[in-house]
């Protein structure tokens, strides 16, 4: 539970959310079901999917750096 309140825990959660939503956007049935709303609570998932697909290089580099930080540094 202490990882919820740390900055690196929030960064890991954000990266996982962006990566998961970007992956779900590639699946046609899930895209129509989960990522169709652009506003409200469901809009967060849509926006995370857009960030993941448009900035895929930056997200991938961030994931690798965060994995190195969690496994080696921390």
mmCIF file of N, CA, C and O in Angstrom:
data_model
loop_
_atom_site.group_PDB
_atom_site.id
_atom_site.type_symbol
_atom_site.label_atom_id
_atom_site.label_comp_id
_atom_site.label_asym_id
_atom_site.label_seq_id
_atom_site.Cartn_x
_atom_site.Cartn_y
_atom_site.Cartn_z
ATOM 1 N N UNK A 1 0.795 -1.206 0.000
ATOM 2 C CA UNK A 1 0.000 0.000 0.000
ATOM 3 C C UNK A 1 0.838 1.271 0.000
ATOM 4 O O UNK A 1 0.391 2.264 -0.531
ATOM 5 N N UNK A 2 2.042 1.286 0.548
ATOM 6 C CA UNK A 2 2.832 2.518 0.504
ATOM 7 C C UNK A 2 3.226 2.931 -0.909
ATOM 8 O O UNK A 2 3.522 4.085 -1.148
ATOM 9 N N UNK A 3 3.222 2.004 -1.861
ATOM 10 C CA UNK A 3 3.591 2.361 -3.233
ATOM 11 C C UNK A 3 2.556 3.267 -3.882
ATOM 12 O O UNK A 3 2.851 3.945 -4.857
ATOM 13 N N UNK A 4 1.356 3.298 -3.348
ATOM 14 C CA UNK A 4 0.309 4.136 -3.918
ATOM 15 C C UNK A 4 0.646 5.607 -3.714
ATOM 16 O O UNK A 4 0.338 6.450 -4.549
ATOM 17 N N UNK A 5 1.311 5.927 -2.624
ATOM 18 C CA UNK A 5 1.584 7.314 -2.282
ATOM 19 C C UNK A 5 2.943 7.812 -2.761
ATOM 20 O O UNK A 5 3.269 8.957 -2.544
ATOM 21 N N UNK A 6 3.720 6.974 -3.384
ATOM 22 C CA UNK A 6 5.039 7.401 -3.842
ATOM 23 C C UNK A 6 4.958 7.870 -5.291
ATOM 24 O O UNK A 6 4.088 7.453 -6.060
ATOM 25 N N UNK A 7 5.883 8.728 -5.672
ATOM 26 C CA UNK A 7 5.890 9.266 -7.032
ATOM 27 C C UNK A 7 6.208 8.188 -8.055
ATOM 28 O O UNK A 7 5.587 8.140 -9.113
ATOM 29 N N UNK A 8 7.153 7.320 -7.739
ATOM 30 C CA UNK A 8 7.481 6.272 -8.705
ATOM 31 C C UNK A 8 6.327 5.275 -8.859
ATOM 32 O O UNK A 8 6.107 4.738 -9.941
ATOM 33 N N UNK A 9 5.544 5.055 -7.818
ATOM 34 C CA UNK A 9 4.366 4.201 -7.943
ATOM 35 C C UNK A 9 3.313 4.817 -8.851
ATOM 36 O O UNK A 9 2.689 4.127 -9.654
ATOM 37 N N UNK A 10 3.132 6.128 -8.746
ATOM 38 C CA UNK A 10 2.191 6.817 -9.628
ATOM 39 C C UNK A 10 2.672 6.808 -11.073
ATOM 40 O O UNK A 10 1.868 6.664 -12.000
ATOM 41 N N UNK A 11 3.977 6.945 -11.277
ATOM 42 C CA UNK A 11 4.519 6.900 -12.635
ATOM 43 C C UNK A 11 4.346 5.515 -13.252
ATOM 44 O O UNK A 11 4.007 5.395 -14.430
ATOM 45 N N UNK A 12 4.586 4.484 -12.464
ATOM 46 C CA UNK A 12 4.393 3.117 -12.967
ATOM 47 C C UNK A 12 2.920 2.891 -13.311
ATOM 48 O O UNK A 12 2.600 2.330 -14.360
ATOM 49 N N UNK A 13 2.028 3.351 -12.457
ATOM 50 C CA UNK A 13 0.595 3.209 -12.723
ATOM 51 C C UNK A 13 0.199 3.950 -13.998
ATOM 52 O O UNK A 13 -0.541 3.418 -14.824
ATOM 53 N N UNK A 14 0.699 5.160 -14.173
ATOM 54 C CA UNK A 14 0.393 5.936 -15.372
ATOM 55 C C UNK A 14 0.910 5.272 -16.637
ATOM 56 O O UNK A 14 0.208 5.217 -17.653
ATOM 57 N N UNK A 15 2.132 4.770 -16.587
ATOM 58 C CA UNK A 15 2.694 4.092 -17.752
ATOM 59 C C UNK A 15 1.924 2.815 -18.083
ATOM 60 O O UNK A 15 1.671 2.519 -19.261
ATOM 61 N N UNK A 16 1.559 2.066 -17.062
ATOM 62 C CA UNK A 16 0.777 0.856 -17.309
ATOM 63 C C UNK A 16 -0.601 1.178 -17.874
ATOM 64 O O UNK A 16 -1.104 0.468 -18.752
ATOM 65 N N UNK A 17 -1.212 2.257 -17.404
ATOM 66 C CA UNK A 17 -2.515 2.664 -17.937
ATOM 67 C C UNK A 17 -2.401 3.048 -19.404
ATOM 68 O O UNK A 17 -3.205 2.617 -20.227
ATOM 69 N N UNK A 18 -1.395 3.834 -19.736
ATOM 70 C CA UNK A 18 -1.208 4.269 -21.123
ATOM 71 C C UNK A 18 -0.907 3.078 -22.028
ATOM 72 O O UNK A 18 -1.488 2.947 -23.113
ATOM 73 N N UNK A 19 -0.036 2.202 -21.590
ATOM 74 C CA UNK A 19 0.312 1.036 -22.415
ATOM 75 C C UNK A 19 -0.879 0.096 -22.600
ATOM 76 O O UNK A 19 -1.111 -0.419 -23.694
ATOM 77 N N UNK A 20 -1.644 -0.125 -21.540
ATOM 78 C CA UNK A 20 -2.796 -1.011 -21.628
ATOM 79 C C UNK A 20 -3.873 -0.437 -22.544
ATOM 80 O O UNK A 20 -4.436 -1.151 -23.384
ATOM 81 N N UNK A 21 -4.154 0.845 -22.414
ATOM 82 C CA UNK A 21 -5.177 1.461 -23.260
ATOM 83 C C UNK A 21 -4.746 1.506 -24.718
ATOM 84 O O UNK A 21 -5.571 1.319 -25.615
ATOM 85 N N UNK A 22 -3.463 1.731 -24.961
ATOM 86 C CA UNK A 22 -2.980 1.721 -26.341
ATOM 87 C C UNK A 22 -3.089 0.325 -26.943
ATOM 88 O O UNK A 22 -3.409 0.175 -28.128
ATOM 89 N N UNK A 23 -2.840 -0.695 -26.133
ATOM 90 C CA UNK A 23 -2.990 -2.066 -26.622
ATOM 91 C C UNK A 23 -4.460 -2.383 -26.900
ATOM 92 O O UNK A 23 -4.797 -2.988 -27.920
ATOM 93 N N UNK A 24 -5.342 -1.978 -25.992
ATOM 94 C CA UNK A 24 -6.770 -2.254 -26.171
ATOM 95 C C UNK A 24 -7.345 -1.519 -27.367
ATOM 96 O O UNK A 24 -8.339 -1.956 -27.950
ATOM 97 N N UNK A 25 -6.726 -0.424 -27.756
ATOM 98 C CA UNK A 25 -7.203 0.318 -28.924
ATOM 99 C C UNK A 25 -6.972 -0.465 -30.217
ATOM 100 O O UNK A 25 -7.667 -0.258 -31.211
ATOM 101 N N UNK A 26 -6.016 -1.373 -30.219
ATOM 102 C CA UNK A 26 -5.734 -2.174 -31.412
ATOM 103 C C UNK A 26 -6.713 -3.330 -31.592
ATOM 104 O O UNK A 26 -6.798 -3.900 -32.666
ATOM 105 N N UNK A 27 -7.457 -3.674 -30.541
ATOM 106 C CA UNK A 27 -8.435 -4.758 -30.616
ATOM 107 C C UNK A 27 -9.785 -4.149 -31.009
ATOM 108 O O UNK A 27 -10.323 -3.338 -30.264
ATOM 109 N N UNK A 28 -10.329 -4.522 -32.174
ATOM 110 C CA UNK A 28 -11.529 -3.832 -32.684
ATOM 111 C C UNK A 28 -12.747 -3.877 -31.755
ATOM 112 O O UNK A 28 -13.400 -2.868 -31.549
ATOM 113 N N UNK A 29 -13.055 -5.018 -31.192
ATOM 114 C CA UNK A 29 -14.244 -5.117 -30.331
ATOM 115 C C UNK A 29 -14.071 -4.324 -29.047
ATOM 116 O O UNK A 29 -15.009 -3.688 -28.574
ATOM 117 N N UNK A 30 -12.888 -4.368 -28.482
ATOM 118 C CA UNK A 30 -12.651 -3.621 -27.251
ATOM 119 C C UNK A 30 -12.573 -2.129 -27.512
ATOM 120 O O UNK A 30 -12.947 -1.330 -26.650
ATOM 121 N N UNK A 31 -12.093 -1.750 -28.671
ATOM 122 C CA UNK A 31 -12.031 -0.330 -29.012
ATOM 123 C C UNK A 31 -13.430 0.256 -29.066
ATOM 124 O O UNK A 31 -13.685 1.343 -28.541
ATOM 125 N N UNK A 32 -14.349 -0.448 -29.695
ATOM 126 C CA UNK A 32 -15.719 0.047 -29.805
ATOM 127 C C UNK A 32 -16.427 0.028 -28.453
ATOM 128 O O UNK A 32 -17.273 0.878 -28.178
ATOM 129 N N UNK A 33 -16.053 -0.887 -27.588
ATOM 130 C CA UNK A 33 -16.744 -1.031 -26.315
ATOM 131 C C UNK A 33 -16.181 -0.113 -25.243
ATOM 132 O O UNK A 33 -16.923 0.581 -24.543
ATOM 133 N N UNK A 34 -14.863 -0.075 -25.098
ATOM 134 C CA UNK A 34 -14.236 0.679 -24.008
ATOM 135 C C UNK A 34 -13.808 2.087 -24.388
ATOM 136 O O UNK A 34 -13.873 2.997 -23.567
ATOM 137 N N UNK A 35 -13.348 2.266 -25.592
ATOM 138 C CA UNK A 35 -12.692 3.516 -25.949
ATOM 139 C C UNK A 35 -13.508 4.385 -26.889
ATOM 140 O O UNK A 35 -12.967 5.155 -27.661
ATOM 141 N N UNK A 36 -14.821 4.269 -26.824
ATOM 142 C CA UNK A 36 -15.658 5.058 -27.726
ATOM 143 C C UNK A 36 -16.016 6.424 -27.138
ATOM 144 O O UNK A 36 -16.244 7.374 -27.870
ATOM 145 N N UNK A 37 -16.064 6.526 -25.824
ATOM 146 C CA UNK A 37 -16.409 7.798 -25.171
ATOM 147 C C UNK A 37 -15.191 8.700 -25.096
ATOM 148 O O UNK A 37 -14.100 8.247 -24.783
ATOM 149 N N UNK A 38 -15.392 9.979 -25.391
ATOM 150 C CA UNK A 38 -14.285 10.927 -25.351
ATOM 151 C C UNK A 38 -14.387 11.891 -24.178
ATOM 152 O O UNK A 38 -13.532 12.727 -23.992
ATOM 153 N N UNK A 39 -15.436 11.759 -23.384
ATOM 154 C CA UNK A 39 -15.640 12.635 -22.238
ATOM 155 C C UNK A 39 -15.950 11.802 -21.001
ATOM 156 O O UNK A 39 -16.328 10.652 -21.086
ATOM 157 N N UNK A 40 -15.796 12.426 -19.862
ATOM 158 C CA UNK A 40 -16.137 11.768 -18.605
ATOM 159 C C UNK A 40 -15.058 10.809 -18.146
ATOM 160 O O UNK A 40 -13.887 10.908 -18.520
ATOM 161 N N UNK A 41 -15.475 9.885 -17.303
ATOM 162 C CA UNK A 41 -14.529 8.919 -16.732
ATOM 163 C C UNK A 41 -13.967 8.010 -17.815
ATOM 164 O O UNK A 41 -12.765 7.721 -17.836
ATOM 165 N N UNK A 42 -14.805 7.570 -18.728
ATOM 166 C CA UNK A 42 -14.332 6.694 -19.804
ATOM 167 C C UNK A 42 -13.430 7.449 -20.776
ATOM 168 O O UNK A 42 -12.636 6.850 -21.493
ATOM 169 N N UNK A 43 -13.534 8.757 -20.801
ATOM 170 C CA UNK A 43 -12.677 9.570 -21.654
ATOM 171 C C UNK A 43 -11.226 9.522 -21.243
ATOM 172 O O UNK A 43 -10.332 9.737 -22.062
ATOM 173 N N UNK A 44 -10.969 9.239 -19.975
ATOM 174 C CA UNK A 44 -9.582 9.099 -19.505
ATOM 175 C C UNK A 44 -8.909 7.939 -20.219
ATOM 176 O O UNK A 44 -7.750 8.033 -20.632
ATOM 177 N N UNK A 45 -9.639 6.841 -20.391
ATOM 178 C CA UNK A 45 -9.080 5.688 -21.096
ATOM 179 C C UNK A 45 -8.845 6.003 -22.566
ATOM 180 O O UNK A 45 -7.841 5.592 -23.155
ATOM 181 N N UNK A 46 -9.769 6.733 -23.161
ATOM 182 C CA UNK A 46 -9.599 7.143 -24.562
ATOM 183 C C UNK A 46 -8.365 8.030 -24.714
ATOM 184 O O UNK A 46 -7.559 7.833 -25.623
ATOM 185 N N UNK A 47 -8.213 8.992 -23.834
ATOM 186 C CA UNK A 47 -7.070 9.903 -23.924
ATOM 187 C C UNK A 47 -5.758 9.188 -23.655
ATOM 188 O O UNK A 47 -4.742 9.486 -24.289
ATOM 189 N N UNK A 48 -5.765 8.237 -22.741
ATOM 190 C CA UNK A 48 -4.556 7.444 -22.498
ATOM 191 C C UNK A 48 -4.201 6.610 -23.727
ATOM 192 O O UNK A 48 -3.025 6.457 -24.064
ATOM 193 N N UNK A 49 -5.202 6.093 -24.423
ATOM 194 C CA UNK A 49 -4.949 5.319 -25.639
ATOM 195 C C UNK A 49 -4.392 6.203 -26.744
ATOM 196 O O UNK A 49 -3.484 5.796 -27.480
ATOM 197 N N UNK A 50 -4.886 7.424 -26.856
ATOM 198 C CA UNK A 50 -4.371 8.350 -27.867
ATOM 199 C C UNK A 50 -2.926 8.715 -27.553
ATOM 200 O O UNK A 50 -2.069 8.742 -28.451
ATOM 201 N N UNK A 51 -2.625 8.967 -26.296
ATOM 202 C CA UNK A 51 -1.247 9.277 -25.904
ATOM 203 C C UNK A 51 -0.334 8.100 -26.216
ATOM 204 O O UNK A 51 0.772 8.267 -26.737
ATOM 205 N N UNK A 52 -0.791 6.898 -25.913
ATOM 206 C CA UNK A 52 0.022 5.711 -26.154
ATOM 207 C C UNK A 52 0.294 5.441 -27.619
ATOM 208 O O UNK A 52 1.365 4.955 -27.976
ATOM 209 N N UNK A 53 -0.659 5.756 -28.481
ATOM 210 C CA UNK A 53 -0.447 5.489 -29.900
ATOM 211 C C UNK A 53 0.340 6.608 -30.582
ATOM 212 O O UNK A 53 1.141 6.341 -31.474
ATOM 213 N N UNK A 54 0.112 7.836 -30.184
ATOM 214 C CA UNK A 54 0.829 8.941 -30.830
ATOM 215 C C UNK A 54 2.248 9.103 -30.322
ATOM 216 O O UNK A 54 3.135 9.484 -31.077
ATOM 217 N N UNK A 55 2.482 8.841 -29.054
ATOM 218 C CA UNK A 55 3.817 8.993 -28.475
ATOM 219 C C UNK A 55 4.409 7.632 -28.122
ATOM 220 O O UNK A 55 5.021 7.461 -27.070
ATOM 221 N N UNK A 56 4.256 6.661 -29.022
ATOM 222 C CA UNK A 56 4.668 5.294 -28.704
ATOM 223 C C UNK A 56 6.165 5.175 -28.446
ATOM 224 O O UNK A 56 6.585 4.373 -27.615
ATOM 225 N N UNK A 57 6.982 5.969 -29.092
ATOM 226 C CA UNK A 57 8.429 5.893 -28.861
ATOM 227 C C UNK A 57 8.766 6.427 -27.473
ATOM 228 O O UNK A 57 9.528 5.801 -26.716
ATOM 229 N N UNK A 58 8.206 7.552 -27.117
ATOM 230 C CA UNK A 58 8.467 8.134 -25.796
ATOM 231 C C UNK A 58 7.925 7.243 -24.678
ATOM 232 O O UNK A 58 8.567 7.090 -23.631
ATOM 233 N N UNK A 59 6.779 6.638 -24.892
ATOM 234 C CA UNK A 59 6.207 5.741 -23.887
ATOM 235 C C UNK A 59 7.065 4.495 -23.743
ATOM 236 O O UNK A 59 7.310 4.026 -22.628
ATOM 237 N N UNK A 60 7.555 3.961 -24.840
ATOM 238 C CA UNK A 60 8.406 2.771 -24.778
ATOM 239 C C UNK A 60 9.720 3.070 -24.055
ATOM 240 O O UNK A 60 10.163 2.275 -23.221
ATOM 241 N N UNK A 61 10.322 4.200 -24.347
ATOM 242 C CA UNK A 61 11.564 4.584 -23.658
ATOM 243 C C UNK A 61 11.289 4.793 -22.175
ATOM 244 O O UNK A 61 12.090 4.373 -21.319
ATOM 245 N N UNK A 62 10.173 5.406 -21.845
ATOM 246 C CA UNK A 62 9.810 5.622 -20.437
ATOM 247 C C UNK A 62 9.606 4.294 -19.720
ATOM 248 O O UNK A 62 10.007 4.151 -18.559
ATOM 249 N N UNK A 63 8.997 3.331 -20.389
ATOM 250 C CA UNK A 63 8.799 2.016 -19.776
ATOM 251 C C UNK A 63 10.126 1.322 -19.511
ATOM 252 O O UNK A 63 10.318 0.709 -18.454
ATOM 253 N N UNK A 64 11.044 1.409 -20.448
ATOM 254 C CA UNK A 64 12.353 0.782 -20.259
ATOM 255 C C UNK A 64 13.109 1.460 -19.120
ATOM 256 O O UNK A 64 13.703 0.789 -18.261
ATOM 257 N N UNK A 65 13.091 2.782 -19.086
ATOM 258 C CA UNK A 65 13.769 3.501 -18.004
ATOM 259 C C UNK A 65 13.136 3.212 -16.644
ATOM 260 O O UNK A 65 13.845 3.046 -15.649
ATOM 261 N N UNK A 66 11.821 3.140 -16.593
ATOM 262 C CA UNK A 66 11.157 2.845 -15.325
ATOM 263 C C UNK A 66 11.437 1.416 -14.880
ATOM 264 O O UNK A 66 11.611 1.161 -13.686
ATOM 265 N N UNK A 67 11.490 0.485 -15.815
ATOM 266 C CA UNK A 67 11.829 -0.898 -15.468
ATOM 267 C C UNK A 67 13.241 -0.978 -14.914
ATOM 268 O O UNK A 67 13.491 -1.670 -13.917
ATOM 269 N N UNK A 68 14.186 -0.260 -15.526
ATOM 270 C CA UNK A 68 15.564 -0.231 -15.029
ATOM 271 C C UNK A 68 15.593 0.366 -13.625
ATOM 272 O O UNK A 68 16.266 -0.157 -12.733
ATOM 273 N N UNK A 69 14.838 1.429 -13.422
ATOM 274 C CA UNK A 69 14.815 2.076 -12.107
ATOM 275 C C UNK A 69 14.234 1.143 -11.046
ATOM 276 O O UNK A 69 14.787 1.012 -9.950
ATOM 277 N N UNK A 70 13.128 0.485 -11.355
ATOM 278 C CA UNK A 70 12.487 -0.371 -10.364
ATOM 279 C C UNK A 70 13.323 -1.607 -10.075
ATOM 280 O O UNK A 70 13.444 -2.030 -8.916
ATOM 281 N N UNK A 71 13.939 -2.195 -11.101
ATOM 282 C CA UNK A 71 14.682 -3.437 -10.901
ATOM 283 C C UNK A 71 16.085 -3.224 -10.368
ATOM 284 O O UNK A 71 16.584 -4.046 -9.582
ATOM 285 N N UNK A 72 16.757 -2.146 -10.747
ATOM 286 C CA UNK A 72 18.165 -1.975 -10.375
ATOM 287 C C UNK A 72 18.351 -0.939 -9.289
ATOM 288 O O UNK A 72 18.997 -1.189 -8.279
ATOM 289 N N UNK A 73 17.810 0.222 -9.476
ATOM 290 C CA UNK A 73 18.078 1.334 -8.572
ATOM 291 C C UNK A 73 17.303 1.183 -7.268
ATOM 292 O O UNK A 73 17.859 1.328 -6.182
ATOM 293 N N UNK A 74 16.032 0.880 -7.365
ATOM 294 C CA UNK A 74 15.202 0.782 -6.173
ATOM 295 C C UNK A 74 15.441 -0.523 -5.517
ATOM 296 O O UNK A 74 15.535 -1.089 -4.689
#
